[in-house]
Amino acid sequence: MAIDASLATELKGLDALESATDEAPLAGRVWAQTWPKIAAIGLFVGLWQVVVWFKLKPSYVLPGPGSAFGEFAHQVTQGTFWHATAVTMTRGVVGFLIASVIGLLLGVAVARSKVLRAAIGSLITGLQTMPSIAWFPLAILLFQLSEKAILFVILIGAVPSIANGVISGVDYVPTTLVRAGRNIGARGIALYRHIILPAALPSIVSGLKQGWAFAWRSLLAGELIVAIANRPSLGAFLANSRELGEPSYMLALMIAILLIGVLVDSAFAAVDATMQRRRGVGALS
């Protein structure tokens, strides 16, 4: 009995230690995720400033960080900047949501059907490797200079990545888990809904994250090429800044585009961290 009491005390102590780790202050968790990004940005800006100091490029080609960030601070006070950002983000979010639905359905269909996998499995990977810019001549031919042309290229860029994430996740679901699901009566759609897809969720989230990256790249490439009247966008402004020879403005827009990418990546990282905590597979530290 004394041994049992001692073991119970030790287990309680371990549980308390684990709970204390899991319940770390929110500010501490945010700072732990933030400071490496700040350090990386600081290092990049420092290297940028060194290049300017040594005059490796003339200032009219590569202005210093002070000039670029000063222009960025000016732009965020302008309504046209926020209007362009809203147009770009709307295109990106709508395209990504449509691509997510198509990619998830396509991935599940290919994962379930050996015939589909043999027919288009390698084609999906091939589409993923093609540069988005290569699709624009066809997109413009099909849809002219329109929103549909940009959406077409976003979908072509994002859908294969999302579908491959689903396929990869389903492939690595343990067979013992599938058998256990069948033993309790799960069949067909129910098996995928309650057993396979939840088990494949980490890979699906990774595919969605990669799909967003492809969608964002495709969108900005499209906005550089496809200019639509009365629809200002970050990509169109970026193209205009190059044509007008305004490097500070161009770099300010690039900073804005980079910040949006970092924020979206942070959102995906938060989802991934939450999923890891719920599954008890968080990284050791």
PDB file of N, CA and C in Angstrom, residues 177-241:
ATOM      1  N   LEU A 177      -6.048   1.175 -37.768  1.00  0.00           N
ATOM      2  CA  LEU A 177      -7.101   2.136 -37.441  1.00  0.00           C
ATOM      3  C   LEU A 177      -8.308   1.946 -38.361  1.00  0.00           C
ATOM      4  N   VAL A 178      -8.031   1.676 -39.637  1.00  0.00           N
ATOM      5  CA  VAL A 178      -9.115   1.445 -40.593  1.00  0.00           C
ATOM      6  C   VAL A 178      -9.875   0.168 -40.222  1.00  0.00           C
ATOM      7  N   ARG A 179      -9.142  -0.872 -39.855  1.00  0.00           N
ATOM      8  CA  ARG A 179      -9.799  -2.120 -39.464  1.00  0.00           C
ATOM      9  C   ARG A 179     -10.642  -1.938 -38.219  1.00  0.00           C
ATOM     10  N   ALA A 180     -10.117  -1.158 -37.272  1.00  0.00           N
ATOM     11  CA  ALA A 180     -10.885  -0.899 -36.064  1.00  0.00           C
ATOM     12  C   ALA A 180     -12.177  -0.160 -36.396  1.00  0.00           C
ATOM     13  N   GLY A 181     -12.101   0.793 -37.321  1.00  0.00           N
ATOM     14  CA  GLY A 181     -13.303   1.509 -37.723  1.00  0.00           C
ATOM     15  C   GLY A 181     -14.317   0.592 -38.367  1.00  0.00           C
ATOM     16  N   ARG A 182     -13.849  -0.323 -39.205  1.00  0.00           N
ATOM     17  CA  ARG A 182     -14.766  -1.265 -39.852  1.00  0.00           C
ATOM     18  C   ARG A 182     -15.375  -2.222 -38.847  1.00  0.00           C
ATOM     19  N   ASN A 183     -14.605  -2.578 -37.827  1.00  0.00           N
ATOM     20  CA  ASN A 183     -15.120  -3.495 -36.810  1.00  0.00           C
ATOM     21  C   ASN A 183     -16.261  -2.892 -36.009  1.00  0.00           C
ATOM     22  N   ILE A 184     -16.273  -1.565 -35.894  1.00  0.00           N
ATOM     23  CA  ILE A 184     -17.368  -0.930 -35.148  1.00  0.00           C
ATOM     24  C   ILE A 184     -18.493  -0.472 -36.078  1.00  0.00           C
ATOM     25  N   GLY A 185     -18.406  -0.878 -37.350  1.00  0.00           N
ATOM     26  CA  GLY A 185     -19.515  -0.646 -38.258  1.00  0.00           C
ATOM     27  C   GLY A 185     -19.361   0.512 -39.219  1.00  0.00           C
ATOM     28  N   ALA A 186     -18.200   1.170 -39.244  1.00  0.00           N
ATOM     29  CA  ALA A 186     -18.006   2.298 -40.168  1.00  0.00           C
ATOM     30  C   ALA A 186     -17.717   1.767 -41.560  1.00  0.00           C
ATOM     31  N   ARG A 187     -18.483   2.249 -42.528  1.00  0.00           N
ATOM     32  CA  ARG A 187     -18.314   1.832 -43.913  1.00  0.00           C
ATOM     33  C   ARG A 187     -18.470   3.044 -44.829  1.00  0.00           C
ATOM     34  N   GLY A 188     -17.825   2.993 -46.007  1.00  0.00           N
ATOM     35  CA  GLY A 188     -18.022   4.011 -47.030  1.00  0.00           C
ATOM     36  C   GLY A 188     -17.712   5.417 -46.545  1.00  0.00           C
ATOM     37  N   ILE A 189     -18.676   6.318 -46.742  1.00  0.00           N
ATOM     38  CA  ILE A 189     -18.492   7.723 -46.367  1.00  0.00           C
ATOM     39  C   ILE A 189     -18.273   7.859 -44.874  1.00  0.00           C
ATOM     40  N   ALA A 190     -18.987   7.076 -44.079  1.00  0.00           N
ATOM     41  CA  ALA A 190     -18.839   7.154 -42.621  1.00  0.00           C
ATOM     42  C   ALA A 190     -17.418   6.804 -42.191  1.00  0.00           C
ATOM     43  N   LEU A 191     -16.814   5.829 -42.853  1.00  0.00           N
ATOM     44  CA  LEU A 191     -15.437   5.453 -42.524  1.00  0.00           C
ATOM     45  C   LEU A 191     -14.483   6.606 -42.792  1.00  0.00           C
ATOM     46  N   TYR A 192     -14.663   7.295 -43.916  1.00  0.00           N
ATOM     47  CA  TYR A 192     -13.803   8.429 -44.243  1.00  0.00           C
ATOM     48  C   TYR A 192     -14.073   9.604 -43.311  1.00  0.00           C
ATOM     49  N   ARG A 193     -15.344   9.841 -43.031  1.00  0.00           N
ATOM     50  CA  ARG A 193     -15.696  11.010 -42.227  1.00  0.00           C
ATOM     51  C   ARG A 193     -15.215  10.893 -40.791  1.00  0.00           C
ATOM     52  N   HIS A 194     -15.360   9.705 -40.193  1.00  0.00           N
ATOM     53  CA  HIS A 194     -15.086   9.559 -38.765  1.00  0.00           C
ATOM     54  C   HIS A 194     -13.733   8.942 -38.450  1.00  0.00           C
ATOM     55  N   ILE A 195     -13.118   8.265 -39.403  1.00  0.00           N
ATOM     56  CA  ILE A 195     -11.863   7.547 -39.119  1.00  0.00           C
ATOM     57  C   ILE A 195     -10.707   8.069 -39.956  1.00  0.00           C
ATOM     58  N   ILE A 196     -10.841   7.965 -41.275  1.00  0.00           N
ATOM     59  CA  ILE A 196      -9.694   8.211 -42.152  1.00  0.00           C
ATOM     60  C   ILE A 196      -9.334   9.687 -42.224  1.00  0.00           C
ATOM     61  N   LEU A 197     -10.314  10.555 -42.518  1.00  0.00           N
ATOM     62  CA  LEU A 197      -9.994  11.978 -42.666  1.00  0.00           C
ATOM     63  C   LEU A 197      -9.487  12.611 -41.374  1.00  0.00           C
ATOM     64  N   PRO A 198     -10.095  12.317 -40.193  1.00  0.00           N
ATOM     65  CA  PRO A 198      -9.496  12.857 -38.960  1.00  0.00           C
ATOM     66  C   PRO A 198      -8.059  12.390 -38.743  1.00  0.00           C
ATOM     67  N   ALA A 199      -7.770  11.135 -39.089  1.00  0.00           N
ATOM     68  CA  ALA A 199      -6.399  10.637 -38.927  1.00  0.00           C
ATOM     69  C   ALA A 199      -5.446  11.312 -39.911  1.00  0.00           C
ATOM     70  N   ALA A 200      -5.967  11.669 -41.085  1.00  0.00           N
ATOM     71  CA  ALA A 200      -5.129  12.298 -42.115  1.00  0.00           C
ATOM     72  C   ALA A 200      -5.072  13.816 -41.978  1.00  0.00           C
ATOM     73  N   LEU A 201      -5.719  14.365 -40.946  1.00  0.00           N
ATOM     74  CA  LEU A 201      -5.851  15.822 -40.829  1.00  0.00           C
ATOM     75  C   LEU A 201      -4.526  16.580 -40.843  1.00  0.00           C
ATOM     76  N   PRO A 202      -3.469  16.114 -40.158  1.00  0.00           N
ATOM     77  CA  PRO A 202      -2.207  16.868 -40.216  1.00  0.00           C
ATOM     78  C   PRO A 202      -1.684  17.046 -41.641  1.00  0.00           C
ATOM     79  N   SER A 203      -1.742  15.994 -42.443  1.00  0.00           N
ATOM     80  CA  SER A 203      -1.287  16.102 -43.827  1.00  0.00           C
ATOM     81  C   SER A 203      -2.214  16.991 -44.650  1.00  0.00           C
ATOM     82  N   ILE A 204      -3.509  16.948 -44.348  1.00  0.00           N
ATOM     83  CA  ILE A 204      -4.460  17.799 -45.069  1.00  0.00           C
ATOM     84  C   ILE A 204      -4.188  19.263 -44.773  1.00  0.00           C
ATOM     85  N   VAL A 205      -3.930  19.587 -43.507  1.00  0.00           N
ATOM     86  CA  VAL A 205      -3.613  20.972 -43.142  1.00  0.00           C
ATOM     87  C   VAL A 205      -2.324  21.421 -43.817  1.00  0.00           C
ATOM     88  N   SER A 206      -1.339  20.525 -43.873  1.00  0.00           N
ATOM     89  CA  SER A 206      -0.097  20.855 -44.570  1.00  0.00           C
ATOM     90  C   SER A 206      -0.349  21.127 -46.049  1.00  0.00           C
ATOM     91  N   GLY A 207      -1.232  20.320 -46.668  1.00  0.00           N
ATOM     92  CA  GLY A 207      -1.586  20.552 -48.059  1.00  0.00           C
ATOM     93  C   GLY A 207      -2.310  21.862 -48.261  1.00  0.00           C
ATOM     94  N   LEU A 208      -3.192  22.210 -47.324  1.00  0.00           N
ATOM     95  CA  LEU A 208      -3.900  23.490 -47.407  1.00  0.00           C
ATOM     96  C   LEU A 208      -2.923  24.659 -47.290  1.00  0.00           C
ATOM     97  N   LYS A 209      -1.962  24.523 -46.397  1.00  0.00           N
ATOM     98  CA  LYS A 209      -0.957  25.579 -46.233  1.00  0.00           C
ATOM     99  C   LYS A 209      -0.147  25.755 -47.512  1.00  0.00           C
ATOM    100  N   GLN A 210       0.266  24.642 -48.094  1.00  0.00           N
ATOM    101  CA  GLN A 210       1.018  24.715 -49.344  1.00  0.00           C
ATOM    102  C   GLN A 210       0.124  25.237 -50.471  1.00  0.00           C
ATOM    103  N   GLY A 211      -1.158  24.852 -50.441  1.00  0.00           N
ATOM    104  CA  GLY A 211      -2.092  25.350 -51.442  1.00  0.00           C
ATOM    105  C   GLY A 211      -2.256  26.854 -51.368  1.00  0.00           C
ATOM    106  N   TRP A 212      -2.305  27.400 -50.146  1.00  0.00           N
ATOM    107  CA  TRP A 212      -2.382  28.855 -50.013  1.00  0.00           C
ATOM    108  C   TRP A 212      -1.136  29.521 -50.596  1.00  0.00           C
ATOM    109  N   ALA A 213       0.033  28.932 -50.335  1.00  0.00           N
ATOM    110  CA  ALA A 213       1.267  29.513 -50.869  1.00  0.00           C
ATOM    111  C   ALA A 213       1.224  29.557 -52.397  1.00  0.00           C
ATOM    112  N   PHE A 214       0.775  28.474 -53.013  1.00  0.00           N
ATOM    113  CA  PHE A 214       0.668  28.454 -54.471  1.00  0.00           C
ATOM    114  C   PHE A 214      -0.392  29.444 -54.953  1.00  0.00           C
ATOM    115  N   ALA A 215      -1.514  29.521 -54.236  1.00  0.00           N
ATOM    116  CA  ALA A 215      -2.576  30.451 -54.627  1.00  0.00           C
ATOM    117  C   ALA A 215      -2.095  31.902 -54.539  1.00  0.00           C
ATOM    118  N   TRP A 216      -1.357  32.233 -53.495  1.00  0.00           N
ATOM    119  CA  TRP A 216      -0.861  33.594 -53.295  1.00  0.00           C
ATOM    120  C   TRP A 216       0.153  33.961 -54.374  1.00  0.00           C
ATOM    121  N   ARG A 217       1.057  33.036 -54.682  1.00  0.00           N
ATOM    122  CA  ARG A 217       2.038  33.292 -55.749  1.00  0.00           C
ATOM    123  C   ARG A 217       1.342  33.463 -57.093  1.00  0.00           C
ATOM    124  N   SER A 218       0.388  32.605 -57.373  1.00  0.00           N
ATOM    125  CA  SER A 218      -0.326  32.684 -58.649  1.00  0.00           C
ATOM    126  C   SER A 218      -1.105  33.991 -58.755  1.00  0.00           C
ATOM    127  N   LEU A 219      -1.710  34.393 -57.649  1.00  0.00           N
ATOM    128  CA  LEU A 219      -2.493  35.627 -57.643  1.00  0.00           C
ATOM    129  C   LEU A 219      -1.625  36.835 -57.949  1.00  0.00           C
ATOM    130  N   LEU A 220      -0.487  36.944 -57.271  1.00  0.00           N
ATOM    131  CA  LEU A 220       0.372  38.112 -57.503  1.00  0.00           C
ATOM    132  C   LEU A 220       0.948  38.104 -58.911  1.00  0.00           C
ATOM    133  N   ALA A 221       1.292  36.908 -59.412  1.00  0.00           N
ATOM    134  CA  ALA A 221       1.762  36.827 -60.796  1.00  0.00           C
ATOM    135  C   ALA A 221       0.667  37.272 -61.752  1.00  0.00           C
ATOM    136  N   GLY A 222      -0.567  36.872 -61.466  1.00  0.00           N
ATOM    137  CA  GLY A 222      -1.684  37.272 -62.319  1.00  0.00           C
ATOM    138  C   GLY A 222      -1.929  38.766 -62.297  1.00  0.00           C
ATOM    139  N   GLU A 223      -1.830  39.366 -61.121  1.00  0.00           N
ATOM    140  CA  GLU A 223      -2.071  40.807 -61.018  1.00  0.00           C
ATOM    141  C   GLU A 223      -0.970  41.614 -61.699  1.00  0.00           C
ATOM    142  N   LEU A 224       0.220  41.057 -61.777  1.00  0.00           N
ATOM    143  CA  LEU A 224       1.292  41.734 -62.508  1.00  0.00           C
ATOM    144  C   LEU A 224       1.011  41.758 -64.014  1.00  0.00           C
ATOM    145  N   ILE A 225       0.298  40.740 -64.491  1.00  0.00           N
ATOM    146  CA  ILE A 225       0.055  40.607 -65.928  1.00  0.00           C
ATOM    147  C   ILE A 225      -1.320  41.133 -66.326  1.00  0.00           C
ATOM    148  N   VAL A 226      -2.335  40.791 -65.526  1.00  0.00           N
ATOM    149  CA  VAL A 226      -3.722  41.115 -65.866  1.00  0.00           C
ATOM    150  C   VAL A 226      -4.156  42.346 -65.082  1.00  0.00           C
ATOM    151  N   ALA A 227      -4.230  43.468 -65.747  1.00  0.00           N
ATOM    152  CA  ALA A 227      -4.690  44.720 -65.129  1.00  0.00           C
ATOM    153  C   ALA A 227      -6.139  44.952 -65.548  1.00  0.00           C
ATOM    154  N   ILE A 228      -7.027  45.083 -64.556  1.00  0.00           N
ATOM    155  CA  ILE A 228      -8.456  45.256 -64.812  1.00  0.00           C
ATOM    156  C   ILE A 228      -8.852  46.666 -64.408  1.00  0.00           C
ATOM    157  N   ALA A 229      -9.548  47.360 -65.289  1.00  0.00           N
ATOM    158  CA  ALA A 229      -9.949  48.740 -65.026  1.00  0.00           C
ATOM    159  C   ALA A 229     -10.808  48.825 -63.770  1.00  0.00           C
ATOM    160  N   ASN A 230     -10.568  49.885 -62.983  1.00  0.00           N
ATOM    161  CA  ASN A 230     -11.333  50.163 -61.761  1.00  0.00           C
ATOM    162  C   ASN A 230     -11.184  49.055 -60.712  1.00  0.00           C
ATOM    163  N   ARG A 231     -10.147  48.232 -60.834  1.00  0.00           N
ATOM    164  CA  ARG A 231      -9.880  47.186 -59.848  1.00  0.00           C
ATOM    165  C   ARG A 231      -8.418  47.265 -59.427  1.00  0.00           C
ATOM    166  N   PRO A 232      -8.050  48.294 -58.639  1.00  0.00           N
ATOM    167  CA  PRO A 232      -6.657  48.416 -58.205  1.00  0.00           C
ATOM    168  C   PRO A 232      -6.274  47.235 -57.320  1.00  0.00           C
ATOM    169  N   SER A 233      -5.025  46.820 -57.411  1.00  0.00           N
ATOM    170  CA  SER A 233      -4.554  45.678 -56.629  1.00  0.00           C
ATOM    171  C   SER A 233      -3.081  45.873 -56.309  1.00  0.00           C
ATOM    172  N   LEU A 234      -2.581  45.094 -55.357  1.00  0.00           N
ATOM    173  CA  LEU A 234      -1.176  45.201 -54.983  1.00  0.00           C
ATOM    174  C   LEU A 234      -0.278  44.821 -56.154  1.00  0.00           C
ATOM    175  N   GLY A 235      -0.666  43.798 -56.909  1.00  0.00           N
ATOM    176  CA  GLY A 235       0.135  43.403 -58.057  1.00  0.00           C
ATOM    177  C   GLY A 235       0.175  44.465 -59.134  1.00  0.00           C
ATOM    178  N   ALA A 236      -0.984  45.091 -59.408  1.00  0.00           N
ATOM    179  CA  ALA A 236      -1.031  46.154 -60.414  1.00  0.00           C
ATOM    180  C   ALA A 236      -0.193  47.346 -59.971  1.00  0.00           C
ATOM    181  N   PHE A 237      -0.282  47.716 -58.691  1.00  0.00           N
ATOM    182  CA  PHE A 237       0.535  48.818 -58.181  1.00  0.00           C
ATOM    183  C   PHE A 237       2.019  48.475 -58.271  1.00  0.00           C
ATOM    184  N   LEU A 238       2.354  47.203 -58.038  1.00  0.00           N
ATOM    185  CA  LEU A 238       3.747  46.772 -58.116  1.00  0.00           C
ATOM    186  C   LEU A 238       4.273  46.925 -59.541  1.00  0.00           C
ATOM    187  N   ALA A 239       3.471  46.533 -60.521  1.00  0.00           N
ATOM    188  CA  ALA A 239       3.864  46.685 -61.918  1.00  0.00           C
ATOM    189  C   ALA A 239       4.011  48.159 -62.281  1.00  0.00           C
ATOM    190  N   ASN A 240       3.082  48.996 -61.796  1.00  0.00           N
ATOM    191  CA  ASN A 240       3.144  50.436 -62.086  1.00  0.00           C
ATOM    192  C   ASN A 240       4.386  51.071 -61.483  1.00  0.00           C
ATOM    193  N   SER A 241       4.745  50.665 -60.267  1.00  0.00           N
ATOM    194  CA  SER A 241       5.923  51.248 -59.614  1.00  0.00           C
ATOM    195  C   SER A 241       7.194  50.932 -60.389  1.00  0.00           C
TER     196      SER A 241
END
